[in-house]
Tab-separated table of C-alpha atoms in Angstrom:
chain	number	residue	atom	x	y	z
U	1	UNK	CA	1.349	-43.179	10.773
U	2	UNK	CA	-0.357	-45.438	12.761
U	3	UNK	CA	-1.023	-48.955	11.559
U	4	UNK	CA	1.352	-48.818	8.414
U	5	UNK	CA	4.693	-50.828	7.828
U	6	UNK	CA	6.817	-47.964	7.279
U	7	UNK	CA	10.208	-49.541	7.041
U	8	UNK	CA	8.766	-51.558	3.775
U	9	UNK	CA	7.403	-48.409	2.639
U	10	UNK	CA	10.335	-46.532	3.321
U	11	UNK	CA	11.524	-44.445	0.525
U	12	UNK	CA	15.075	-44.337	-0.710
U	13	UNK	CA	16.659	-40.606	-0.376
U	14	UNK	CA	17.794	-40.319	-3.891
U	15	UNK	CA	14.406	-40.126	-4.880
U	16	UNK	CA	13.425	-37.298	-2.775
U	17	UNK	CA	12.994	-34.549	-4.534
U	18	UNK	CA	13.512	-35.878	-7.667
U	19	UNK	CA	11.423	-34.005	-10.615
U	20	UNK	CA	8.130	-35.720	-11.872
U	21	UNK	CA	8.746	-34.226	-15.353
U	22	UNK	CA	11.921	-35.191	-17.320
U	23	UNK	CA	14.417	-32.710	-17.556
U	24	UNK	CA	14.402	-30.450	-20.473
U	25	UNK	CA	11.008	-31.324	-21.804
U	26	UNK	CA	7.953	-28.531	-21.564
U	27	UNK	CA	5.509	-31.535	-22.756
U	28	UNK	CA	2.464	-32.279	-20.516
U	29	UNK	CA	3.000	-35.725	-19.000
U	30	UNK	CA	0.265	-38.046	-17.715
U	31	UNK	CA	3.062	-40.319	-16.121
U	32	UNK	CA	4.193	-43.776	-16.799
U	33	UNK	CA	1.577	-46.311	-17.319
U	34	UNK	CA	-0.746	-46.631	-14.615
U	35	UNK	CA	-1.568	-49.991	-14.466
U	36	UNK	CA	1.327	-51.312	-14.606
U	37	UNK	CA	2.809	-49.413	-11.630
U	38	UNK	CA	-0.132	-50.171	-9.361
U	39	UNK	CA	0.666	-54.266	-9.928
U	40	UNK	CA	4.153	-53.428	-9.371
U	41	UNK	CA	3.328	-51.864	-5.950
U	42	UNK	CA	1.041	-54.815	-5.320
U	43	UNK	CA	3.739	-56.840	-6.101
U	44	UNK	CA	6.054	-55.114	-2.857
U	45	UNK	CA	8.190	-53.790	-6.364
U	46	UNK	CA	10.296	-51.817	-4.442
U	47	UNK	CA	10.976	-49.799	-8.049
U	48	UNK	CA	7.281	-49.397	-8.555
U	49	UNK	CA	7.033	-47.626	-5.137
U	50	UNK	CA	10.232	-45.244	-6.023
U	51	UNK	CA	8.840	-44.508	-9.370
U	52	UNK	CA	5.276	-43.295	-7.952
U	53	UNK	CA	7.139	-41.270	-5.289
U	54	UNK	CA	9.499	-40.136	-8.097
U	55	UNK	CA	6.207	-39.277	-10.425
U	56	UNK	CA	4.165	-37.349	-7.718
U	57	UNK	CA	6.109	-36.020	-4.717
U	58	UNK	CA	6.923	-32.818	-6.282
U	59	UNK	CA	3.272	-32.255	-7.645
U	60	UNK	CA	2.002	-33.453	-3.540
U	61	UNK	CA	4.516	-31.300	-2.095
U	62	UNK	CA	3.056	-28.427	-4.394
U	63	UNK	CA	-0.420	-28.708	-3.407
U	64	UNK	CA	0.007	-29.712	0.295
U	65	UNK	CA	2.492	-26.495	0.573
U	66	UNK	CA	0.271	-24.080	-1.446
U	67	UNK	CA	-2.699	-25.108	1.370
U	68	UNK	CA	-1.111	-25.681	4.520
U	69	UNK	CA	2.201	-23.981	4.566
U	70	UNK	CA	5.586	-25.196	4.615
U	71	UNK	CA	5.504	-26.489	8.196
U	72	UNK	CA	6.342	-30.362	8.139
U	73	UNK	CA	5.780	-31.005	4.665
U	74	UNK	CA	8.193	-33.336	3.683
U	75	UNK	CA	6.134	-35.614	7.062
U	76	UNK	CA	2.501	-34.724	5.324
U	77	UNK	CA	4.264	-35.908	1.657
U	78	UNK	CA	5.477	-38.993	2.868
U	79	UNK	CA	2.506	-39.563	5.244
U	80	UNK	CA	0.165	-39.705	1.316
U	81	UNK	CA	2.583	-41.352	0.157
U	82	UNK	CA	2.348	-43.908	3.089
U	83	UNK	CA	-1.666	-43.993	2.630
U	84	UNK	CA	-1.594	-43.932	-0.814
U	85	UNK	CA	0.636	-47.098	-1.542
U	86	UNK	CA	-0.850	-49.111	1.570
U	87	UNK	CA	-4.525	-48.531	-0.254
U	88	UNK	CA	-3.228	-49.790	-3.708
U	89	UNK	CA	-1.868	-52.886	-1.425
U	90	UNK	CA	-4.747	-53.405	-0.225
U	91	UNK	CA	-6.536	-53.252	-3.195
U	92	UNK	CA	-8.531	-50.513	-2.527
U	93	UNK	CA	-7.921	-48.744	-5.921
U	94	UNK	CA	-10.693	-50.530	-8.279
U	95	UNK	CA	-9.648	-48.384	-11.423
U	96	UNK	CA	-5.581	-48.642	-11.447
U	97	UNK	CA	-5.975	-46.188	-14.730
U	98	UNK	CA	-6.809	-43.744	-12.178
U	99	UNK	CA	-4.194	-43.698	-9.847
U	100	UNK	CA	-3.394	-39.854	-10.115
U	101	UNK	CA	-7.442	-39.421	-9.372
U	102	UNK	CA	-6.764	-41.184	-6.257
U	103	UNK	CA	-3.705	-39.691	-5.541
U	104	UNK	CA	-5.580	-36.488	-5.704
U	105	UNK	CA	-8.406	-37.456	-3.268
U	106	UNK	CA	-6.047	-38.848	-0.903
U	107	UNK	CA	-4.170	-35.179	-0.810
U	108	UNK	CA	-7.283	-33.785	-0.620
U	109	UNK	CA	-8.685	-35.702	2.525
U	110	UNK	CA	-5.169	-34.936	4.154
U	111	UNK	CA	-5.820	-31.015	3.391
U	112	UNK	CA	-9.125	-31.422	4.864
U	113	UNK	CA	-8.180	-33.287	7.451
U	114	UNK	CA	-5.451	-30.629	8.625
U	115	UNK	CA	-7.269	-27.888	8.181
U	116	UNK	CA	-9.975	-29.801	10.777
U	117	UNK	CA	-7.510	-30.633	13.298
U	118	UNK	CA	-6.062	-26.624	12.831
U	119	UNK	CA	-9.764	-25.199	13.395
U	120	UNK	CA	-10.268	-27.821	16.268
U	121	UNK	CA	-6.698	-27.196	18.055
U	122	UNK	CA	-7.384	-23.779	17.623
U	123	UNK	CA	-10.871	-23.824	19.517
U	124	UNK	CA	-9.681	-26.061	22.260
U	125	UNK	CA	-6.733	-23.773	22.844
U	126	UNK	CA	-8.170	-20.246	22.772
U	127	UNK	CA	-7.091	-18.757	25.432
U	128	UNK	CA	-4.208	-20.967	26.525
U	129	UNK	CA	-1.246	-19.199	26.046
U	130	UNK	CA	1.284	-22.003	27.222
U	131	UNK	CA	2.058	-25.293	24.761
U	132	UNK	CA	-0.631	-23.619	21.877
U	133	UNK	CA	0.339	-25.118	18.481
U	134	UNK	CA	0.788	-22.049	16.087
U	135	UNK	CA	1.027	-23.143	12.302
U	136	UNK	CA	3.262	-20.824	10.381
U	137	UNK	CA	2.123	-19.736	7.103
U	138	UNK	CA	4.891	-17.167	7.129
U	139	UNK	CA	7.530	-17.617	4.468
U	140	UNK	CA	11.538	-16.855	4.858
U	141	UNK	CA	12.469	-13.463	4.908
U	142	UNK	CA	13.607	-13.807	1.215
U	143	UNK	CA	9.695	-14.814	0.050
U	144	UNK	CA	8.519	-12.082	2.536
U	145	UNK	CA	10.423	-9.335	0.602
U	146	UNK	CA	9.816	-10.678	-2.608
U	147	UNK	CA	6.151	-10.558	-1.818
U	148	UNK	CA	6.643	-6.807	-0.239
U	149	UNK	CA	7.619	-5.619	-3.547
U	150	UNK	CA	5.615	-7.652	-5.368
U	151	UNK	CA	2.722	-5.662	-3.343
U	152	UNK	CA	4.456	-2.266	-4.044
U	153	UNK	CA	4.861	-3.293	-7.695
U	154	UNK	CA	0.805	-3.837	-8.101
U	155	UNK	CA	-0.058	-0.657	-5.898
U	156	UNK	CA	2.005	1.440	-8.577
U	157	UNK	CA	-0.016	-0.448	-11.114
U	158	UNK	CA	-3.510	0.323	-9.539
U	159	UNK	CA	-2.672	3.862	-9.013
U	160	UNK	CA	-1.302	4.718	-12.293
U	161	UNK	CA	-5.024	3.591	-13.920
U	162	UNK	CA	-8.322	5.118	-14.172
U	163	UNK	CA	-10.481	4.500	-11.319
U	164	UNK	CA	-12.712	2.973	-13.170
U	165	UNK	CA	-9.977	0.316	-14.330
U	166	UNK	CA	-9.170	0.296	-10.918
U	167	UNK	CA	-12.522	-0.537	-9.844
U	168	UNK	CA	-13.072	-3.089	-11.802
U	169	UNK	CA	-9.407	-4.952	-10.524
U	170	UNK	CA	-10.453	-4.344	-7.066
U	171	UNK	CA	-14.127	-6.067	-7.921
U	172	UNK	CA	-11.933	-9.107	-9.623
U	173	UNK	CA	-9.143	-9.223	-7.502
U	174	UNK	CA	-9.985	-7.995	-3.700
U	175	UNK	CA	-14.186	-8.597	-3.824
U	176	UNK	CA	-13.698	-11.756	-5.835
U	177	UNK	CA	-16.235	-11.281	-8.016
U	178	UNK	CA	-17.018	-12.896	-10.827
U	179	UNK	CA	-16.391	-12.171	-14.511
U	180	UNK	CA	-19.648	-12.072	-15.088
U	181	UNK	CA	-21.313	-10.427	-12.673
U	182	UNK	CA	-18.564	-7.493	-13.264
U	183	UNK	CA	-19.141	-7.298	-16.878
U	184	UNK	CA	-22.700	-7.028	-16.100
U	185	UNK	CA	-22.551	-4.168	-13.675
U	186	UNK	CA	-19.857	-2.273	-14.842
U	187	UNK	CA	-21.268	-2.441	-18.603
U	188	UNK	CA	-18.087	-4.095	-19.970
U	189	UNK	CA	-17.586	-6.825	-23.184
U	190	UNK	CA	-15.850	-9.810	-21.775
U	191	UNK	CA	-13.418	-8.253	-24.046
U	192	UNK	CA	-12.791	-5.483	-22.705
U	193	UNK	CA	-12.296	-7.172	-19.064
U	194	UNK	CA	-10.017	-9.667	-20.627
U	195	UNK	CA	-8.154	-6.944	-22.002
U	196	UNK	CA	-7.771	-4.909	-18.720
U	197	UNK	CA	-6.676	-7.543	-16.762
U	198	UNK	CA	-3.778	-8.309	-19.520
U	199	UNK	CA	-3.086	-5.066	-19.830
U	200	UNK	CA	-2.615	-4.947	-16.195
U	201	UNK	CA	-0.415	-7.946	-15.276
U	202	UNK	CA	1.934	-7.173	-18.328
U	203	UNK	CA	2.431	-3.847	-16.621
U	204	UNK	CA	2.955	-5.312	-13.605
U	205	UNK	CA	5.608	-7.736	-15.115
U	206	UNK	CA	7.320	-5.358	-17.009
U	207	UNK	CA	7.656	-2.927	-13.817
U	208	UNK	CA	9.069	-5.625	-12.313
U	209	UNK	CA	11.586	-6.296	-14.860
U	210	UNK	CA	12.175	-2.630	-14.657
U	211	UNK	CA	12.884	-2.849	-10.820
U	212	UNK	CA	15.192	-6.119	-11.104
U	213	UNK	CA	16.945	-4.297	-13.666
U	214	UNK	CA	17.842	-1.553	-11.896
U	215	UNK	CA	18.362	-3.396	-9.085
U	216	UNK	CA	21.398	-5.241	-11.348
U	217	UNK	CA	22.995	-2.109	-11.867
U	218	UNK	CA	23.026	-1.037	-8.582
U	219	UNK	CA	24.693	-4.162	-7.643
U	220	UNK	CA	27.520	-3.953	-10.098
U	221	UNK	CA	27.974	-0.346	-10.594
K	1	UNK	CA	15.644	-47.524	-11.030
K	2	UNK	CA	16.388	-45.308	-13.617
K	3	UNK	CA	17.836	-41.965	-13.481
K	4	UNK	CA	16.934	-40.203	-16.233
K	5	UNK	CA	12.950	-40.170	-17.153
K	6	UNK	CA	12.743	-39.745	-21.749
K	7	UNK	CA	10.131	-38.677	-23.052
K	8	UNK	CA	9.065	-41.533	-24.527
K	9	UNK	CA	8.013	-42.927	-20.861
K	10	UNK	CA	5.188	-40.635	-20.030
K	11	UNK	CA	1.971	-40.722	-22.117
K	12	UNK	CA	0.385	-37.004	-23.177
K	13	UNK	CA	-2.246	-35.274	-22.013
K	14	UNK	CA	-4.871	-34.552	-24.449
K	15	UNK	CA	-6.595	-31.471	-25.275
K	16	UNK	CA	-10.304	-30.599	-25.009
K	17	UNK	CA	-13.112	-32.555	-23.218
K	18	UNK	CA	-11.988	-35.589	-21.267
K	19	UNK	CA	-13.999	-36.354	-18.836
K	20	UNK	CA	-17.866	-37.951	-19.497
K	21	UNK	CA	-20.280	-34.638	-18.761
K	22	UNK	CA	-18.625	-33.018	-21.767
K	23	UNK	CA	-16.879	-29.944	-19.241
K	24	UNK	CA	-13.872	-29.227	-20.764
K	25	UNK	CA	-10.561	-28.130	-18.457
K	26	UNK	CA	-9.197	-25.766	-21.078
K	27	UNK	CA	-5.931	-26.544	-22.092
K	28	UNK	CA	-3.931	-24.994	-24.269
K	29	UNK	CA	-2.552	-26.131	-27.695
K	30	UNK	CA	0.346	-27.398	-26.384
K	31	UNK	CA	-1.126	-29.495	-23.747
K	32	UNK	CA	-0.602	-27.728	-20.389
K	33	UNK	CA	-3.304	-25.929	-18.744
K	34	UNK	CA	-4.321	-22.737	-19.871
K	35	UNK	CA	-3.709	-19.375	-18.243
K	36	UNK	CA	-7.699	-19.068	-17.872
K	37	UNK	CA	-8.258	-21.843	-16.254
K	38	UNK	CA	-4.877	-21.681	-13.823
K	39	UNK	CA	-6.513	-18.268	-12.652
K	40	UNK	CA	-9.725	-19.416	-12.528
K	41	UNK	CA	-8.366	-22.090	-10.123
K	42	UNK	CA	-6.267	-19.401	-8.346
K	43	UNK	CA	-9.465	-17.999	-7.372
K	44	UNK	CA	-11.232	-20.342	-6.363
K	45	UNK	CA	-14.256	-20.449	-8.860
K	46	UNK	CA	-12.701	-23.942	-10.689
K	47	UNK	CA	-15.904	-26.227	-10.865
K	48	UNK	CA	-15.973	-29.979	-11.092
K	49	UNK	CA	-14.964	-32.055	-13.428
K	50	UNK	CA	-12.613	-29.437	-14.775
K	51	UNK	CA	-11.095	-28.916	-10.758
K	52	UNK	CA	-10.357	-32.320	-10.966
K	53	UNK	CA	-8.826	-32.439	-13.951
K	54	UNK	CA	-6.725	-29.759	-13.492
K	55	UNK	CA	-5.279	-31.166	-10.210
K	56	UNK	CA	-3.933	-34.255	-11.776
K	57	UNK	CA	-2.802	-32.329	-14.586
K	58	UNK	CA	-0.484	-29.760	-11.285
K	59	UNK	CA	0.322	-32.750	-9.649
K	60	UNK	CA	2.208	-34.055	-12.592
K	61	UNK	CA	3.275	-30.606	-14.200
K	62	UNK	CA	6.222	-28.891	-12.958
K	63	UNK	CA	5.746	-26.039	-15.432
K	64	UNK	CA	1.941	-25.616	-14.479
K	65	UNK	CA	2.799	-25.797	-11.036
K	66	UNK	CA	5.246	-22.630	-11.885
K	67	UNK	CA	2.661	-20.895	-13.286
K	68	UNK	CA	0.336	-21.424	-11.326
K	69	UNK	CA	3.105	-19.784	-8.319
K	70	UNK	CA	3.140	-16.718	-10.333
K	71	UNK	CA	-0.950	-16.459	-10.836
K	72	UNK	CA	-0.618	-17.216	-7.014
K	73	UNK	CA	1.991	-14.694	-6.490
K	74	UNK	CA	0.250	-12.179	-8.953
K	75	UNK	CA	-3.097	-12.546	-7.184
K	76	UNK	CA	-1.475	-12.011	-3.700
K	77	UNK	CA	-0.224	-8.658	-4.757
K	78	UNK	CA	-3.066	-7.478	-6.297
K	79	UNK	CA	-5.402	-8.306	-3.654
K	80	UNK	CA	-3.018	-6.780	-0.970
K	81	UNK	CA	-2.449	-3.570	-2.814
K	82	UNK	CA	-6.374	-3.052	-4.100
K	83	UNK	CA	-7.389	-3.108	-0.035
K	84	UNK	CA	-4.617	-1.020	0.840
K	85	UNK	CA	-6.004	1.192	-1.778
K	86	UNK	CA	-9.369	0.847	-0.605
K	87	UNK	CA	-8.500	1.165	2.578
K	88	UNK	CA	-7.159	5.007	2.319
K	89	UNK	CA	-10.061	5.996	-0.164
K	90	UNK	CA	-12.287	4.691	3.185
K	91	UNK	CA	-10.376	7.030	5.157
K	92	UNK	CA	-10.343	9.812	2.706
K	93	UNK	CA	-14.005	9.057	2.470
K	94	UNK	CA	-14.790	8.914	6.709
K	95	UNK	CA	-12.557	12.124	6.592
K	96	UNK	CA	-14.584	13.475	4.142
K	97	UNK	CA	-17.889	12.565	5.379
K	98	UNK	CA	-16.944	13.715	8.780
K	99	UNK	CA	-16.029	17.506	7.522
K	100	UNK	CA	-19.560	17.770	5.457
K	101	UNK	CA	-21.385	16.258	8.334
K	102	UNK	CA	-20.083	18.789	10.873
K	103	UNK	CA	-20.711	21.318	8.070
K	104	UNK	CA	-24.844	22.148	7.853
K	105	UNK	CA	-26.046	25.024	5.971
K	106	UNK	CA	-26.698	26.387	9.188
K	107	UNK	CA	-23.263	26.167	10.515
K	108	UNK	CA	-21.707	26.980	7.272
K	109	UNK	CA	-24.551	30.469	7.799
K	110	UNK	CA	-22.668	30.387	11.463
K	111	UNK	CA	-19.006	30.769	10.063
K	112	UNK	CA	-19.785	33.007	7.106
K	113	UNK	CA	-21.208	35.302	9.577
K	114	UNK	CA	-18.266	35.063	11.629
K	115	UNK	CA	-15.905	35.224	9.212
K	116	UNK	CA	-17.803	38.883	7.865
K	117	UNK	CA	-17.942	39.949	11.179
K	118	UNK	CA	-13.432	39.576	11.532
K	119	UNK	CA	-12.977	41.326	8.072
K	120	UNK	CA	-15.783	44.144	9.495
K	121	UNK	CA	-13.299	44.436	12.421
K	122	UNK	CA	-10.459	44.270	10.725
K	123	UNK	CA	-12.020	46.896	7.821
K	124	UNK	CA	-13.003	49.069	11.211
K	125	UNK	CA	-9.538	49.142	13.342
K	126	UNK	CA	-7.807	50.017	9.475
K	127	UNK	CA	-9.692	53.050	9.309
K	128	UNK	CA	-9.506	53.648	12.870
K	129	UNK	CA	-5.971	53.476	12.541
K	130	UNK	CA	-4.461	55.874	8.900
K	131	UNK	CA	-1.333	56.373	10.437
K	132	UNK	CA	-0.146	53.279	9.719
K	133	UNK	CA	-1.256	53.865	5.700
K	134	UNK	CA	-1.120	57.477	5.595
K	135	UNK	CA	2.771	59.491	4.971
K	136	UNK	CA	4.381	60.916	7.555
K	137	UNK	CA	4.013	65.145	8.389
K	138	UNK	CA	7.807	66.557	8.785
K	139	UNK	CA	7.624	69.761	10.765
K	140	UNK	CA	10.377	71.986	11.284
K	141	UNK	CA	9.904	73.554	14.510
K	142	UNK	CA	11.511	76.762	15.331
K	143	UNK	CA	11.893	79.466	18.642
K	144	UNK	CA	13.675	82.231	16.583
K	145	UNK	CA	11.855	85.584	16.850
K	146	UNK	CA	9.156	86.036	14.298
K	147	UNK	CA	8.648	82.449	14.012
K	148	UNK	CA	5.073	80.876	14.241
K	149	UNK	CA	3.377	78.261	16.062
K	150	UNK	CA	3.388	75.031	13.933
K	151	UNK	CA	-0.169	73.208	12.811
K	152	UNK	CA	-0.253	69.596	12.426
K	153	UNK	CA	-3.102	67.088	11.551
K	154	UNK	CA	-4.586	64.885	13.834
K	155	UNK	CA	-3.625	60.791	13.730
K	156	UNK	CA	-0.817	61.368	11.165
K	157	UNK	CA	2.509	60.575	12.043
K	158	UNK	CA	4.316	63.283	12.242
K	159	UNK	CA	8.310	63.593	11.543
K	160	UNK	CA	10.003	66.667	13.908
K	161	UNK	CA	12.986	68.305	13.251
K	162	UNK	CA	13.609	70.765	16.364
K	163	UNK	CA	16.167	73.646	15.468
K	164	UNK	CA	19.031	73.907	17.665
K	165	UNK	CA	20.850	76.896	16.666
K	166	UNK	CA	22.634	78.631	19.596
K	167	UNK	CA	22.374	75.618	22.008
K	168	UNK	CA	25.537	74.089	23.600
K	169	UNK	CA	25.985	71.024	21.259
K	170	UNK	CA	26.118	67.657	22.739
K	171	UNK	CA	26.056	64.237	21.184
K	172	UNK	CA	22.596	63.435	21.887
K	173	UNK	CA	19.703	65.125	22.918
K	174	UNK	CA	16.950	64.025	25.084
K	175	UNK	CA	13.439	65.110	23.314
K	176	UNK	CA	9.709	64.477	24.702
K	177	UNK	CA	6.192	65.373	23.489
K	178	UNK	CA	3.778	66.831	25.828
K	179	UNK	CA	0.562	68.005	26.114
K	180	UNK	CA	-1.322	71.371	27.070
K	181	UNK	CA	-0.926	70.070	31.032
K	182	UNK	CA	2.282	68.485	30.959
K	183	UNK	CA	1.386	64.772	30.445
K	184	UNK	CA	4.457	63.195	28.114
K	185	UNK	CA	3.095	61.733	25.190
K	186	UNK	CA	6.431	60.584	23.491
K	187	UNK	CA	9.836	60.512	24.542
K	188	UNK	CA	13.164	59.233	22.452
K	189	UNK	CA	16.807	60.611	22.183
K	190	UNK	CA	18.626	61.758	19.254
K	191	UNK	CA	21.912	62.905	17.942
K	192	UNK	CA	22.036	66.771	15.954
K	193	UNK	CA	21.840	66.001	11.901
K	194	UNK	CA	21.864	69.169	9.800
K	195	UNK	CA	21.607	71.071	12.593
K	196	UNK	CA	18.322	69.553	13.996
K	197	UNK	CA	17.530	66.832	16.398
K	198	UNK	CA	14.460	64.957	14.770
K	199	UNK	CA	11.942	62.925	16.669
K	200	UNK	CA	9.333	60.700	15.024
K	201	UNK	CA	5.746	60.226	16.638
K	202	UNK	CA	4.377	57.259	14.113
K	203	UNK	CA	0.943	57.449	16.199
K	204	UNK	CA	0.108	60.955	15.448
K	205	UNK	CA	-1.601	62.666	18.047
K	206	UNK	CA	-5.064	63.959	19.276
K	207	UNK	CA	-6.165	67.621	18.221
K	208	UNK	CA	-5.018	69.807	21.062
K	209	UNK	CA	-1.673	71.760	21.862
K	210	UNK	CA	1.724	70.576	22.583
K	211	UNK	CA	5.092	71.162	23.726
K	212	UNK	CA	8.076	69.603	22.301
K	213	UNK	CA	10.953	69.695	25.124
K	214	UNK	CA	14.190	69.742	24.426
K	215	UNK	CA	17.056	68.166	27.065
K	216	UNK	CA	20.739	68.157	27.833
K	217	UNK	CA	22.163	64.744	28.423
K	218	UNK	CA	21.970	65.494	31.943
K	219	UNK	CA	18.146	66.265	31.611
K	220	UNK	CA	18.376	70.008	31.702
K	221	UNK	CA	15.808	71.588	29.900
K	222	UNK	CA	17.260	73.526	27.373
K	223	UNK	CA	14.330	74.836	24.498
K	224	UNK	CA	10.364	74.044	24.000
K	225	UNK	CA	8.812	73.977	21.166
K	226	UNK	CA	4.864	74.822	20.451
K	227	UNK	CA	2.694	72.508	18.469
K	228	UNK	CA	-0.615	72.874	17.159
K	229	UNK	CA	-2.513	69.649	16.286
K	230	UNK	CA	-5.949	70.704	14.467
């Protein structure tokens, strides 16, 4: 990143990686006080900095990977990390209560930004088959299987409903249409929907139990 | 730097509204974000303030974040399998549409006429044709003295046993059908069974008279046989 000091903003490998929520706990977390941190970071606290990276790299690395793919993650985590901490030394964030809101905006401009640069690399380079930059969205062949039967797993679902039911998941699901506007033309109780859908994804996770399952006996039969 | 993060360090997330205009990101009672709202984000349809909410509340979760993989995951599948779904029924449909198009009333008048026109044909060549429905006539035919011309009916098949008392026996016999001016009608070889060499003529055979010849091996004519077919 251009124009940032990233040897003082380097961040120590132990941290990488490390889990935002403590271990063992299922409670919601809001993260350490946020005030506090930013005037540590203001104050070059080189703890303040590991604790921030500590507190949000896994929840960054979740959202950048979920919209852009795994390709170079780890640079576009430490690249908001980069722009995040250089804003709150520059004072930029006026409401230190709301670091994680900023956070978020920053991860969002970098999504946007991406995506922009992907749209525009792609229309300068249509046609160019040499030195094109192809983004892989493309998992490992583990996710790619898992998803296959995933796939197979809701197929067996849709087909083994009515085709009404089916209808209706294909309106949700495939059309995205709204709750609403499916109740409404389909003559169904939000109830009813509610209860289709649930009905549905429990099948689907207990077909998939099913197929693990068997899968476990195969392997040690 | 400490290792280990305690409970204690983190302050909790509330439940209900939190944010000014009153929208509410629905959380459930235990704090995280509800299953509603994690699909409803899934999708796409998430409005602000509640979007906003709910993306601090991921980027601080780990177990939201999991959930929110399966919705994810869930969703995928779903979509993926619904259009491949759709996708044949389009196909079935095209197929479909494709058949009835092709098939007017006026066509369909077209291949029903057709179609009565092959059974006619085949009703036709069946009665044309009894021998192949009709049993078999068995004739005995016979050149002792005394012995009378045999009658037969027209288009049945007929089953001939030719007496061959007093002829030099040989292990097969050479037999033919003709008619009134010679022309062979049916010819076959057989061996002597009871004292008779049979021939079978599965056609039949027009009205008219016939001869029924029978041969050494070495084609010598050795007896005929007259045959009357009314």
């Amino acid at each position: 990143m251009a124009g940032f000091n990233t040897e003082a903003l380097s961040v120590p490998e132990d941290t990488v990686g490390s889990p935002a929520d403590p271990p063992g706990s299922d409670a919601p977390l809001a993260g350490p006080n946020w005030t506090a941190l930013v005037e540590r970071i203001k104050a070059d606290d080189q703890s303040g900095m590991e604790e921030l990276y500590r507190v949000f790299s896994r929840g960054v690395r979740f959202y950048l990977c979920r919209q852009l793919g795994p390709q170079d993650l780890e640079d576009k985590v430490h690249d908001t990390f980069l722009i995040v901490v250089q804003a709150v030394r520059r004072g930029e964030l006026r409401e230190p209560e709301r670091l994680m809101g900023f956070v978020r905006t920053v991860v969002r401009r970098q999504v946007a930004g991406h995506i922009d640069q992907a749209v525009h690399t792609r229309r300068q380079e249509v046609g160019i088959e040499s030195g094109t930059t192809v983004v892989d969205l493309n998992r490992d062949p583990e996710e790619t299987a898992i998803r296959q039967q995933h796939e197979q797993i809701a197929h067996r679902v849709l087909n083994s409903i009515s085709k009404r039911d089916r209808e209706i998941l294909t309106r949700f699901y495939l059309l995205e249409q709204s709750q609403q506007q499916i109740c409404d033309q389909m003559n169904l109780t939000e109830t009813q929907f509610r209860l289709l859908k649930s009905r549905a994804k429990a099948r689907f996770g207990e077909l998939g139990k099913r197929r693990l399952a068997r899968k476990d006996v195969v392997r040690f039969g | 730097m400490r290792d280990h993060w305690e409970v204690e360090d983190y302050t909790f997330v509330g439940v209900g509204p939190t944010i000014g205009n009153g929208a509410v990101m629905q959380l459930s009672a235990n704090g995280h974000a509800s299953e509603e709202s994690l699909e409803s984000y899934a999708l796409g349809s998430l409005g602000e303030p509640a979007l906003g909410e709910l993306e601090e509340h991921l980027l601080l979760c780990s177990l939201c974040q999991d959930q929110l993989k399966e919705i994810d995951a869930y969703h995928a599948a779903m979509k993926s399998a619904a259009a491949r779904l759709e996708g044949q029924d389009e196909s079935r449909k095209k197929l479909w549409t494709r058949v009835s198009g092709a098939m007017t009333f006026r066509r369909l008048g077209w291949v029903m006429g057709l179609v009565a026109i092959a059974l006619g044909g085949l009703a036709l060549r069946v009665w044309l044709t009894p021998t192949a429905l009709t049993p078999a006539v068995a004739l005995v035919l016979e050149t002792s003295r005394g012995s009378e011309v045999r009658h037969a009916p027209a288009r049945r098949p007929l089953e001939l046993s030719l007496d061959v008392k007093g002829l030099p026996a040989y292990p097969l016999y050479a037999v033919e059908t003709v008619d009134a001016v010679g022309q062979v009608q049916a010819q076959s070889t057989a061996a002597v069974s009871e004292g008779r060499v049979k021939m079978s003529l599965s056609q039949g055979l027009r009205p008219g008279n016939y001869f029924a010849r029978l041969y050494s091996p070495s084609h010598e004519l050795l007896r005929e046989y007259g045959l009357v077919i009314d």
